[in-house]
Amino acid sequence: MSPVKTYFSDVFMGLWTAMVGMSITLKYLFSKPVTEMYPDVKPKTPTRYRGLHVFEEEKCIGCYVCAKACPVDCIEIGVVRKGKEIKITKFDIDYQKCMFCDLCCEPCPAHCIHMGPEFERASFTRSGTILQFATPKELSEDEKKIEKVARK
Amino acid sequence: MNELARFLPTFLEGFNLSLPQNLVPVVAMFLCGSIVAAAMGLSAAVLVWAERKLAGHFQCRLGPVYVGGKFGWLQSIADGIKLFLKEDIIPTDADRPLFRLAPYLAVIGVLAAFVAFPISEHLLVADLNIGIFFILAVLTVEVFGVILAGWASNNKWSLLGAMRAAAQMVSSEIPMGLAILLPVMTAESLSLKTIVADQSGGILKWYVFQPPFFMAVAFLIFFVAGLASLKRSPFDLPEAESELTAGFHTEYSGMRFSFFFMAEYAGMLLVSGLAALLYLGGWHGILPGQSGVEWFLLKTSFLLFVMIWIRWTLPRLRIDQVVYVGWKVMTPFALVCVLGQAAAVHFRGG
Ligand code: SF4
Ligand code: SF4
């Protein structure tokens, strides 16, 4: 192309490309914003979201399989076993360590531990991040003797 | 109501304030200045809010939402209070008097320009017979403020920003002046009121739509050169954040910084308003006979919207590209337009 032609085509292209760009941004102006108004409006987590665990205490058989499966050993379980009766005295998950990997939920024989939709449990203390899932129970003297607490 | 500058002295005399006779014009002038400054500050605040809101939506965000209820419409007030409470820092090695003077120069240039700026046929401070020339002349004071700020900060980023501002202003002010020459030639007047009056009678009488369409090109040149002289994106090289931290106002904080900020936004208002007055028929409506402030505000706000739209679309140019656009594209095109329009006016006049 001759320099004169290049000059005019450059000027034209400068204006034209600016207009194309502006038409694209105009489309964005009228599209729906993607902002989530988080603390005001809670976001809906997806169905298979890996949030804080959900524990069904009445189904648990205290077999420690979940604690063994956990790669970072953050589940601590306390069980009292008297014949057929099983009392879960402690089921603590230390969320300072937990990496929400779902490995504890898969092997559970009783299907009683799941990954839930909740995620807001920030805390100002270290102890506040250890969640206790078992309901607190009064233990008799001999129950205390046979209670096994372990983090395997 | 007519011109504020004529109206206020008579208005004050009507009150029998027992002011000494020669003090009345001074008080009137002071009042005029305050009214203009308040209007400028208020519209700059609204503009800052609009810019942030629109910027958000251009990027699929929401922009400010909390301050003052649903749309965050008090955001600029909150920003203003924040800037007011900030520590005022002057670097030890800075040139103190110049450093202090610079932000005032930037604001005063724009403020003075507003004095000759008509909003409608009856709403104006003073109808100068050289209105447009006066506005162009005092607007250049703003760039002195910028250059002084860069020099007095004793900081290499500031100095580079100021040098860019100077180079950019020289290359944009000439096509801008040439583009203004067209409406002036056609209306045969430098007074903005006369120029607008010449465009009355419907949309086809507006200068942009006048054949042989030299004015349409001039409008485009005026707008782009206006963006460049305002240091608005894509010509925001003097304050290019990624290269120069904040350019000429790197060392400024608090109120001094907000003066530069206000000068920029008031300047936007001024350039959009001028474009509306010179090319888009000012306060005349689309149909013949329609006229009023609302038309002028509508046109100005549309042009302001386009400015914001451009800012959130185009990336920043390089300094050599800016100077190229100024000298090698806009200036020759503006010269051709001036010659063409001069011929058109000559033959029209017969
Ligand atoms: S999710 Fe992973 S890290 Fe967390 S408790 Fe279960 S196995 Fe351990
Ligand atoms: S694997 Fe299931 S049943 Fe076994 S201790 Fe863990 S939660 Fe309870």
Short mmCIF file of C-alpha atoms and ligand atoms in Angstrom, two decimals:
data_model
loop_
_atom_site.label_atom_id
_atom_site.label_comp_id
_atom_site.label_asym_id
_atom_site.label_seq_id
_atom_site.Cartn_x
_atom_site.Cartn_y
_atom_site.Cartn_z
CA MET A 1 0.00 0.00 0.00
CA SER A 2 1.13 3.50 -0.67
CA PRO A 3 1.86 5.63 2.43
CA VAL A 4 -1.16 7.83 1.71
CA LYS A 5 -3.47 4.83 1.62
CA THR A 6 -1.89 3.45 4.81
CA TYR A 7 -2.45 6.77 6.55
CA PHE A 8 -6.13 6.97 5.70
CA SER A 9 -6.79 3.32 6.43
CA ASP A 10 -5.01 3.74 9.79
CA VAL A 11 -7.20 6.70 10.69
CA PHE A 12 -10.31 4.81 9.64
CA MET A 13 -9.28 1.65 11.49
CA GLY A 14 -8.52 3.68 14.61
CA LEU A 15 -12.07 5.03 14.68
CA TRP A 16 -13.65 1.75 13.60
CA THR A 17 -11.90 -0.43 16.19
CA ALA A 18 -12.73 2.09 18.92
CA MET A 19 -16.38 1.82 17.92
CA VAL A 20 -16.28 -1.99 17.90
CA GLY A 21 -14.75 -1.97 21.37
CA MET A 22 -17.37 0.46 22.59
CA SER A 23 -20.19 -1.68 21.26
CA ILE A 24 -18.78 -4.62 23.24
CA THR A 25 -18.59 -2.65 26.49
CA LEU A 26 -22.11 -1.33 25.88
CA LYS A 27 -23.34 -4.92 25.82
CA TYR A 28 -21.66 -5.49 29.18
CA LEU A 29 -23.27 -2.34 30.58
CA PHE A 30 -26.71 -3.85 30.11
CA SER A 31 -25.80 -7.40 31.12
CA LYS A 32 -26.52 -8.69 34.60
CA PRO A 33 -23.80 -7.89 37.16
CA VAL A 34 -22.01 -10.92 38.55
CA THR A 35 -21.42 -9.35 41.96
CA GLU A 36 -22.51 -11.45 44.94
CA MET A 37 -23.70 -9.25 47.80
CA TYR A 38 -22.10 -11.72 50.17
CA PRO A 39 -22.67 -10.75 53.77
CA ASP A 40 -26.11 -9.33 52.95
CA VAL A 41 -27.28 -12.11 50.66
CA LYS A 42 -25.99 -15.62 51.35
CA PRO A 43 -24.85 -17.36 48.20
CA LYS A 44 -26.47 -20.69 47.30
CA THR A 45 -23.80 -23.38 47.41
CA PRO A 46 -23.91 -26.10 44.76
CA THR A 47 -25.45 -29.45 45.70
CA ARG A 48 -22.17 -31.33 46.02
CA TYR A 49 -20.35 -28.45 47.68
CA ARG A 50 -17.65 -29.47 50.17
CA GLY A 51 -18.34 -27.28 53.17
CA LEU A 52 -18.42 -28.00 56.88
CA HIS A 53 -19.27 -31.61 57.69
CA VAL A 54 -22.73 -32.82 58.61
CA PHE A 55 -22.63 -35.63 61.18
CA GLU A 56 -25.50 -37.99 62.00
CA GLU A 57 -24.66 -39.14 65.47
CA GLU A 58 -27.40 -41.75 65.89
CA LYS A 59 -26.13 -43.71 62.87
CA CYS A 60 -22.41 -43.64 63.80
CA ILE A 61 -20.92 -46.91 65.05
CA GLY A 62 -17.66 -45.41 66.29
CA CYS A 63 -15.48 -47.49 64.01
CA TYR A 64 -12.74 -44.86 63.45
CA VAL A 65 -12.66 -45.57 59.71
CA CYS A 66 -13.14 -41.88 58.96
CA ALA A 67 -10.37 -40.86 61.35
CA LYS A 68 -8.04 -43.36 59.74
CA ALA A 69 -8.90 -42.18 56.25
CA CYS A 70 -8.24 -38.55 57.08
CA PRO A 71 -4.85 -37.62 55.62
CA VAL A 72 -4.21 -34.86 58.16
CA ASP A 73 -5.60 -36.65 61.22
CA CYS A 74 -7.96 -33.91 62.24
CA ILE A 75 -10.89 -36.07 63.42
CA GLU A 76 -10.91 -37.04 67.09
CA ILE A 77 -13.52 -39.58 68.18
CA GLY A 78 -14.51 -40.75 71.67
CA VAL A 79 -16.65 -43.92 72.05
CA VAL A 80 -18.14 -45.81 74.95
CA ARG A 81 -19.02 -49.40 73.97
CA LYS A 82 -21.11 -51.54 76.30
CA GLY A 83 -22.23 -54.72 74.53
CA LYS A 84 -24.47 -53.56 71.68
CA GLU A 85 -24.90 -50.04 73.03
CA ILE A 86 -22.64 -47.43 71.44
CA LYS A 87 -22.28 -43.91 72.84
CA ILE A 88 -20.36 -41.33 70.81
CA THR A 89 -18.90 -39.03 73.48
CA LYS A 90 -16.70 -36.98 71.24
CA PHE A 91 -16.56 -36.22 67.55
CA ASP A 92 -14.31 -33.21 66.98
CA ILE A 93 -13.05 -32.00 63.65
CA ASP A 94 -10.17 -29.54 63.74
CA TYR A 95 -10.88 -27.10 60.91
CA GLN A 96 -7.46 -25.53 61.21
CA LYS A 97 -6.18 -28.67 59.56
CA CYS A 98 -9.12 -29.98 57.55
CA MET A 99 -8.68 -29.44 53.84
CA PHE A 100 -12.25 -30.43 52.85
CA CYS A 101 -11.02 -33.38 50.80
CA ASP A 102 -14.10 -35.58 51.36
CA LEU A 103 -11.86 -38.64 52.06
CA CYS A 104 -13.48 -39.21 55.48
CA CYS A 105 -17.01 -39.40 54.10
CA GLU A 106 -16.49 -42.02 51.41
CA PRO A 107 -15.37 -45.01 53.50
CA CYS A 108 -17.86 -44.54 56.36
CA PRO A 109 -19.76 -47.89 56.65
CA ALA A 110 -22.80 -46.24 58.24
CA HIS A 111 -22.98 -43.31 55.79
CA CYS A 112 -23.26 -40.89 58.65
CA ILE A 113 -20.70 -38.22 57.83
CA HIS A 114 -21.21 -35.92 54.83
CA MET A 115 -19.82 -32.71 53.40
CA GLY A 116 -22.41 -29.99 54.03
CA PRO A 117 -23.28 -26.61 52.44
CA GLU A 118 -22.15 -24.34 55.30
CA PHE A 119 -18.83 -22.49 55.24
CA GLU A 120 -18.96 -19.61 57.72
CA ARG A 121 -17.12 -20.70 60.83
CA ALA A 122 -14.24 -18.26 61.02
CA SER A 123 -13.08 -17.65 64.59
CA PHE A 124 -10.72 -15.37 66.44
CA THR A 125 -9.27 -18.19 68.59
CA ARG A 126 -7.63 -21.46 67.65
CA SER A 127 -9.97 -23.46 69.88
CA GLY A 128 -12.95 -21.87 68.15
CA THR A 129 -12.06 -23.60 64.91
CA ILE A 130 -12.42 -27.08 66.46
CA LEU A 131 -16.05 -28.02 66.03
CA GLN A 132 -17.71 -30.54 68.33
CA PHE A 133 -20.30 -32.60 66.52
CA ALA A 134 -21.23 -35.08 69.30
CA THR A 135 -23.94 -34.01 71.73
CA PRO A 136 -22.42 -33.65 75.21
CA LYS A 137 -23.28 -36.56 77.53
CA GLU A 138 -23.11 -37.28 81.25
CA LEU A 139 -20.91 -40.32 81.81
CA SER A 140 -20.99 -42.61 84.83
CA GLU A 141 -17.73 -43.63 86.56
CA ASP A 142 -17.38 -47.03 84.89
CA GLU A 143 -18.38 -45.58 81.51
CA LYS A 144 -15.52 -43.14 81.90
CA LYS A 145 -13.20 -46.09 82.42
CA ILE A 146 -14.09 -47.80 79.16
CA GLU A 147 -14.26 -44.60 77.07
CA LYS A 148 -11.77 -44.68 74.21
CA VAL A 149 -10.66 -41.39 72.74
CA ALA A 150 -8.42 -41.52 69.71
CA ARG A 151 -7.25 -39.63 66.70
CA LYS A 152 -5.91 -42.39 64.48
CA MET B 1 -33.71 36.23 35.49
CA ASN B 2 -30.93 37.30 33.22
CA GLU B 3 -27.18 37.34 33.48
CA LEU B 4 -26.18 36.72 37.06
CA ALA B 5 -23.42 39.31 36.93
CA ARG B 6 -25.90 42.05 35.99
CA PHE B 7 -28.78 40.75 38.03
CA LEU B 8 -27.07 40.40 41.41
CA PRO B 9 -25.99 44.02 41.93
CA THR B 10 -29.51 45.30 41.26
CA PHE B 11 -30.88 42.51 43.42
CA LEU B 12 -28.60 43.53 46.29
CA GLU B 13 -29.48 47.18 45.93
CA GLY B 14 -33.13 46.25 46.21
CA PHE B 15 -32.47 45.04 49.75
CA ASN B 16 -31.25 48.43 51.03
CA LEU B 17 -28.51 46.65 52.96
CA SER B 18 -26.90 50.01 53.76
CA LEU B 19 -23.75 48.77 52.09
CA PRO B 20 -21.36 51.44 50.88
CA GLN B 21 -22.13 52.04 47.19
CA ASN B 22 -18.77 50.83 45.90
CA LEU B 23 -18.94 47.60 47.89
CA VAL B 24 -22.03 46.31 46.08
CA PRO B 25 -20.21 45.08 42.94
CA VAL B 26 -17.59 43.36 45.13
CA VAL B 27 -20.23 41.53 47.16
CA ALA B 28 -22.08 40.64 43.97
CA MET B 29 -18.88 39.29 42.43
CA PHE B 30 -18.18 37.28 45.54
CA LEU B 31 -21.69 35.82 45.43
CA CYS B 32 -21.33 34.98 41.73
CA GLY B 33 -18.06 33.22 42.41
CA SER B 34 -19.54 31.23 45.28
CA ILE B 35 -22.56 30.18 43.25
CA VAL B 36 -20.36 29.02 40.37
CA ALA B 37 -17.98 27.21 42.73
CA ALA B 38 -20.84 25.49 44.53
CA ALA B 39 -22.47 24.42 41.27
CA MET B 40 -19.13 23.15 40.01
CA GLY B 41 -18.37 21.21 43.18
CA LEU B 42 -21.83 19.70 43.29
CA SER B 43 -21.82 18.60 39.67
CA ALA B 44 -18.31 17.19 40.07
CA ALA B 45 -19.55 15.14 43.03
CA VAL B 46 -22.50 13.81 41.03
CA LEU B 47 -20.17 13.05 38.14
CA VAL B 48 -17.74 11.11 40.33
CA TRP B 49 -20.61 9.00 41.59
CA ALA B 50 -21.92 8.44 38.04
CA GLU B 51 -18.48 7.47 36.85
CA ARG B 52 -18.00 4.90 39.61
CA LYS B 53 -21.47 3.48 39.15
CA LEU B 54 -21.12 3.23 35.37
CA ALA B 55 -17.59 1.83 35.66
CA GLY B 56 -19.01 -0.91 37.82
CA HIS B 57 -21.75 -1.80 35.38
CA PHE B 58 -19.39 -1.66 32.39
CA GLN B 59 -17.40 -4.39 34.13
CA CYS B 60 -20.44 -6.44 35.21
CA ARG B 61 -20.04 -5.18 38.78
CA LEU B 62 -22.47 -3.05 40.80
CA GLY B 63 -20.35 -0.05 41.73
CA PRO B 64 -21.08 1.72 45.02
CA VAL B 65 -24.18 0.30 46.74
CA TYR B 66 -24.07 1.03 50.45
CA VAL B 67 -23.57 4.73 51.21
CA GLY B 68 -26.87 6.61 51.31
CA GLY B 69 -29.25 3.78 50.56
CA LYS B 70 -29.79 1.64 47.53
CA PHE B 71 -27.62 3.17 44.81
CA GLY B 72 -24.76 4.49 46.90
CA TRP B 73 -25.61 8.01 45.79
CA LEU B 74 -23.83 9.60 48.77
CA GLN B 75 -20.56 7.91 47.87
CA SER B 76 -18.92 11.14 46.68
CA ILE B 77 -19.82 12.90 49.93
CA ALA B 78 -18.23 10.06 51.88
CA ASP B 79 -15.17 10.27 49.63
CA GLY B 80 -15.02 14.00 50.17
CA ILE B 81 -15.13 13.63 53.96
CA LYS B 82 -12.43 10.97 53.76
CA LEU B 83 -10.18 13.20 51.65
CA PHE B 84 -10.82 16.10 54.01
CA LEU B 85 -9.68 14.12 57.03
CA LYS B 86 -6.51 12.79 55.37
CA GLU B 87 -3.14 14.00 56.52
CA ASP B 88 -1.78 16.78 54.34
CA ILE B 89 1.75 15.80 53.39
CA ILE B 90 4.34 18.05 51.74
CA PRO B 91 7.60 16.24 50.90
CA THR B 92 10.70 17.76 52.58
CA ASP B 93 12.50 18.33 49.29
CA ALA B 94 9.49 19.80 47.53
CA ASP B 95 9.35 23.42 46.47
CA ARG B 96 6.84 24.43 49.12
CA PRO B 97 5.25 27.60 47.66
CA LEU B 98 4.89 26.11 44.19
CA PHE B 99 3.67 22.82 45.62
CA ARG B 100 0.92 24.68 47.46
CA LEU B 101 0.04 26.93 44.53
CA ALA B 102 -0.36 24.16 41.92
CA PRO B 103 -3.73 22.65 42.95
CA TYR B 104 -5.34 26.11 43.23
CA LEU B 105 -4.17 27.02 39.73
CA ALA B 106 -5.71 23.82 38.39
CA VAL B 107 -9.08 24.56 40.00
CA ILE B 108 -9.12 28.28 39.30
CA GLY B 109 -8.64 27.73 35.55
CA VAL B 110 -11.78 25.61 35.35
CA LEU B 111 -13.73 27.80 37.75
CA ALA B 112 -13.01 30.92 35.72
CA ALA B 113 -14.09 29.14 32.56
CA PHE B 114 -17.50 28.43 34.08
CA VAL B 115 -18.15 32.15 34.44
CA ALA B 116 -18.58 32.53 30.67
CA PHE B 117 -20.52 29.30 30.33
CA PRO B 118 -24.23 29.69 29.51
CA ILE B 119 -26.60 26.94 30.62
CA SER B 120 -29.66 28.31 28.91
CA GLU B 121 -30.77 31.49 27.23
CA HIS B 122 -31.45 33.17 30.58
CA LEU B 123 -29.27 31.18 32.96
CA LEU B 124 -25.70 32.41 32.74
CA VAL B 125 -23.24 34.36 34.82
CA ALA B 126 -21.92 36.69 32.16
CA ASP B 127 -22.44 36.77 28.41
CA LEU B 128 -18.97 37.73 27.23
CA ASN B 129 -18.75 38.74 23.61
CA ILE B 130 -15.53 36.72 23.39
CA GLY B 131 -16.96 33.84 25.46
CA ILE B 132 -15.44 30.87 23.71
CA PHE B 133 -12.05 32.53 23.40
CA PHE B 134 -12.09 33.39 27.10
CA ILE B 135 -12.95 29.80 28.06
CA LEU B 136 -10.16 28.36 25.92
CA ALA B 137 -7.68 30.85 27.34
CA VAL B 138 -8.42 30.28 31.02
CA LEU B 139 -8.69 26.52 30.59
CA THR B 140 -5.01 26.40 29.70
CA VAL B 141 -4.24 27.70 33.20
CA GLU B 142 -5.16 24.24 34.41
CA VAL B 143 -2.19 22.71 32.65
CA PHE B 144 0.10 25.19 34.38
CA GLY B 145 -1.16 23.77 37.64
CA VAL B 146 -0.31 20.28 36.44
CA ILE B 147 3.17 21.23 35.25
CA LEU B 148 3.88 23.14 38.46
CA ALA B 149 2.70 20.18 40.53
CA GLY B 150 5.05 17.87 38.66
CA TRP B 151 7.98 20.23 38.98
CA ALA B 152 7.45 21.23 42.61
CA SER B 153 7.02 17.65 43.86
CA ASN B 154 10.71 16.94 43.21
CA ASN B 155 9.86 13.40 42.19
CA LYS B 156 10.79 11.81 38.90
CA TRP B 157 7.37 10.27 38.34
CA SER B 158 5.68 13.60 38.89
CA LEU B 159 8.10 15.36 36.58
CA LEU B 160 7.63 12.76 33.84
CA GLY B 161 3.86 13.06 34.24
CA ALA B 162 4.06 16.84 34.01
CA MET B 163 6.26 16.69 30.91
CA ARG B 164 3.80 14.34 29.27
CA ALA B 165 0.97 16.68 30.22
CA ALA B 166 2.79 19.55 28.54
CA ALA B 167 3.52 17.59 25.36
CA GLN B 168 -0.03 16.31 25.22
CA MET B 169 -1.62 19.68 25.83
CA VAL B 170 0.39 21.32 23.04
CA SER B 171 -0.61 18.62 20.58
CA SER B 172 -4.30 18.62 21.55
CA GLU B 173 -4.99 22.31 22.08
CA ILE B 174 -4.23 23.25 18.46
CA PRO B 175 -6.73 20.89 16.77
CA MET B 176 -9.22 21.88 19.48
CA GLY B 177 -8.80 25.56 18.67
CA LEU B 178 -9.07 24.88 14.96
CA ALA B 179 -12.22 22.83 15.47
CA ILE B 180 -13.80 25.68 17.44
CA LEU B 181 -13.03 28.01 14.56
CA LEU B 182 -15.74 26.37 12.42
CA PRO B 183 -18.80 27.28 14.53
CA VAL B 184 -17.26 30.69 15.15
CA MET B 185 -16.92 31.28 11.40
CA THR B 186 -20.43 30.07 10.71
CA ALA B 187 -22.09 32.14 13.43
CA GLU B 188 -19.69 35.03 12.82
CA SER B 189 -19.41 35.54 16.57
CA LEU B 190 -17.27 34.49 19.51
CA SER B 191 -20.15 34.75 21.95
CA LEU B 192 -21.56 31.37 22.92
CA LYS B 193 -25.06 32.79 23.15
CA THR B 194 -24.97 33.96 19.54
CA ILE B 195 -23.48 30.68 18.35
CA VAL B 196 -26.31 28.76 19.99
CA ALA B 197 -28.94 31.21 18.74
CA ASP B 198 -27.71 30.56 15.20
CA GLN B 199 -28.57 26.86 15.65
CA SER B 200 -32.22 27.36 16.61
CA GLY B 201 -35.01 25.68 14.66
CA GLY B 202 -34.84 21.92 15.02
CA ILE B 203 -32.28 19.18 14.83
CA LEU B 204 -31.33 19.87 11.20
CA LYS B 205 -30.11 23.33 12.16
CA TRP B 206 -27.58 21.94 14.64
CA TYR B 207 -24.08 22.47 13.37
CA VAL B 208 -23.18 18.75 13.34
CA PHE B 209 -25.95 18.02 10.84
CA GLN B 210 -25.22 20.96 8.55
CA PRO B 211 -24.04 19.95 5.09
CA PRO B 212 -21.27 19.75 3.87
CA PHE B 213 -20.57 18.00 7.18
CA PHE B 214 -17.22 19.60 7.91
CA MET B 215 -18.74 20.47 11.27
CA ALA B 216 -19.41 16.80 12.06
CA VAL B 217 -15.72 16.02 11.61
CA ALA B 218 -14.83 19.10 13.64
CA PHE B 219 -17.15 17.90 16.41
CA LEU B 220 -15.31 14.58 16.51
CA ILE B 221 -11.93 16.34 16.56
CA PHE B 222 -13.10 18.71 19.29
CA PHE B 223 -14.32 15.84 21.42
CA VAL B 224 -11.17 13.72 21.04
CA ALA B 225 -8.88 16.72 21.55
CA GLY B 226 -11.00 17.64 24.57
CA LEU B 227 -10.44 14.17 26.02
CA ALA B 228 -6.71 14.60 25.45
CA SER B 229 -6.56 18.03 27.06
CA LEU B 230 -8.53 16.71 30.06
CA LYS B 231 -6.06 13.85 30.49
CA ARG B 232 -8.97 11.43 30.28
CA SER B 233 -8.45 7.85 29.24
CA PRO B 234 -7.26 6.79 26.63
CA PHE B 235 -5.07 9.91 26.89
CA ASP B 236 -4.40 9.62 30.63
CA LEU B 237 -0.63 9.46 30.22
CA PRO B 238 0.22 12.22 32.72
CA GLU B 239 -1.18 10.07 35.51
CA ALA B 240 -0.61 6.60 34.01
CA GLU B 241 -0.91 4.44 37.14
CA SER B 242 0.98 1.45 35.81
CA GLU B 243 4.04 3.46 34.78
CA LEU B 244 4.11 6.62 36.89
CA THR B 245 2.33 5.64 40.15
CA ALA B 246 -0.03 8.60 39.86
CA GLY B 247 1.95 10.93 37.62
CA PHE B 248 1.88 14.61 38.50
CA HIS B 249 -0.17 14.17 41.67
CA THR B 250 1.90 11.32 43.15
CA GLU B 251 2.99 13.44 46.12
CA TYR B 252 -0.39 15.05 46.78
CA SER B 253 -2.76 13.89 49.47
CA GLY B 254 -5.99 14.97 51.10
CA MET B 255 -7.63 18.19 49.99
CA ARG B 256 -4.84 19.18 47.62
CA PHE B 257 -5.30 15.94 45.73
CA SER B 258 -9.05 16.39 45.65
CA PHE B 259 -8.56 19.80 44.00
CA PHE B 260 -6.88 18.11 41.04
CA PHE B 261 -9.62 15.53 41.04
CA MET B 262 -12.32 18.17 41.05
CA ALA B 263 -10.58 20.13 38.29
CA GLU B 264 -10.58 17.02 36.12
CA TYR B 265 -14.27 16.31 36.60
CA ALA B 266 -15.34 19.92 36.25
CA GLY B 267 -13.22 20.03 33.09
CA MET B 268 -15.15 17.05 31.74
CA LEU B 269 -18.35 18.94 32.35
CA LEU B 270 -16.97 21.99 30.62
CA VAL B 271 -15.78 20.16 27.49
CA SER B 272 -19.05 18.22 27.16
CA GLY B 273 -21.04 21.37 27.68
CA LEU B 274 -18.96 23.27 25.12
CA ALA B 275 -19.39 20.47 22.59
CA ALA B 276 -23.14 20.61 23.17
CA LEU B 277 -23.19 24.40 22.81
CA LEU B 278 -20.96 24.62 19.76
CA TYR B 279 -22.14 21.70 17.68
CA LEU B 280 -25.29 20.14 19.15
CA GLY B 281 -27.53 23.17 19.30
CA GLY B 282 -27.06 24.01 22.99
CA TRP B 283 -30.43 24.50 24.64
CA HIS B 284 -32.47 24.04 21.48
CA GLY B 285 -34.59 20.92 21.24
CA ILE B 286 -35.03 18.37 18.48
CA LEU B 287 -38.18 19.98 17.09
CA PRO B 288 -38.25 23.64 16.01
CA GLY B 289 -39.34 25.92 18.82
CA GLN B 290 -38.32 23.63 21.65
CA SER B 291 -35.74 25.09 23.97
CA GLY B 292 -34.78 24.98 27.62
CA VAL B 293 -32.23 23.99 30.20
CA GLU B 294 -33.34 20.36 30.10
CA TRP B 295 -32.18 19.98 26.48
CA PHE B 296 -28.77 21.36 27.30
CA LEU B 297 -28.43 19.10 30.34
CA LEU B 298 -29.59 16.10 28.30
CA LYS B 299 -26.97 16.66 25.61
CA THR B 300 -24.22 17.37 28.12
CA SER B 301 -24.98 14.29 30.16
CA PHE B 302 -25.03 12.17 27.03
CA LEU B 303 -21.56 13.42 26.09
CA LEU B 304 -20.38 12.82 29.65
CA PHE B 305 -21.71 9.29 29.39
CA VAL B 306 -19.73 8.82 26.17
CA MET B 307 -16.59 10.07 27.95
CA ILE B 308 -17.06 7.53 30.73
CA TRP B 309 -17.91 4.87 28.17
CA ILE B 310 -14.67 5.55 26.27
CA ARG B 311 -12.67 5.47 29.48
CA TRP B 312 -13.87 1.99 30.36
CA THR B 313 -13.37 0.69 26.83
CA LEU B 314 -10.07 1.86 25.40
CA PRO B 315 -6.62 1.14 26.83
CA ARG B 316 -4.07 3.90 27.29
CA LEU B 317 -2.06 5.09 24.26
CA ARG B 318 1.71 5.53 24.23
CA ILE B 319 3.01 9.11 24.37
CA ASP B 320 4.33 8.96 20.78
CA GLN B 321 0.90 7.77 19.64
CA VAL B 322 -0.80 10.65 21.43
CA VAL B 323 1.51 13.17 19.82
CA TYR B 324 1.04 11.45 16.44
CA VAL B 325 -2.73 11.63 16.74
CA GLY B 326 -2.52 15.29 17.73
CA TRP B 327 -0.11 16.58 15.12
CA LYS B 328 -0.42 14.21 12.20
CA VAL B 329 -4.09 13.23 12.30
CA MET B 330 -6.23 15.80 14.08
CA THR B 331 -4.40 18.95 13.02
CA PRO B 332 -4.42 18.30 9.24
CA PHE B 333 -8.02 17.09 9.35
CA ALA B 334 -9.01 20.18 11.34
CA LEU B 335 -7.20 22.43 8.85
CA VAL B 336 -9.04 20.85 5.92
CA CYS B 337 -12.33 21.31 7.78
CA VAL B 338 -11.55 24.96 8.47
CA LEU B 339 -10.79 25.61 4.79
CA GLY B 340 -13.87 23.72 3.64
CA GLN B 341 -16.19 25.49 6.05
CA ALA B 342 -14.65 28.85 5.18
CA ALA B 343 -15.43 28.19 1.53
CA ALA B 344 -18.96 27.07 2.42
CA VAL B 345 -19.58 30.20 4.50
CA HIS B 346 -18.16 32.40 1.78
CA PHE B 347 -20.36 30.96 -0.95
CA ARG B 348 -23.41 30.86 1.31
CA GLY B 349 -22.92 34.53 2.03
CA GLY B 350 -22.59 35.02 -1.75
S1 SF4 C 1 -12.46 -33.63 54.73
FE1 SF4 C 1 -10.46 -34.57 54.54
S2 SF4 C 1 -9.18 -33.38 55.91
FE2 SF4 C 1 -11.25 -32.90 56.45
S3 SF4 C 1 -11.73 -34.30 58.10
FE3 SF4 C 1 -12.39 -35.28 56.18
S4 SF4 C 1 -10.65 -36.53 55.58
FE4 SF4 C 1 -9.91 -35.08 57.11
S1 SF4 C 2 -16.55 -43.90 59.75
FE1 SF4 C 2 -18.69 -43.27 60.02
S2 SF4 C 2 -19.42 -44.70 61.52
FE2 SF4 C 2 -17.23 -44.88 61.58
S3 SF4 C 2 -16.62 -43.44 63.22
FE3 SF4 C 2 -16.52 -42.31 61.29
S4 SF4 C 2 -18.52 -41.37 61.16
FE4 SF4 C 2 -18.73 -42.96 62.68
#
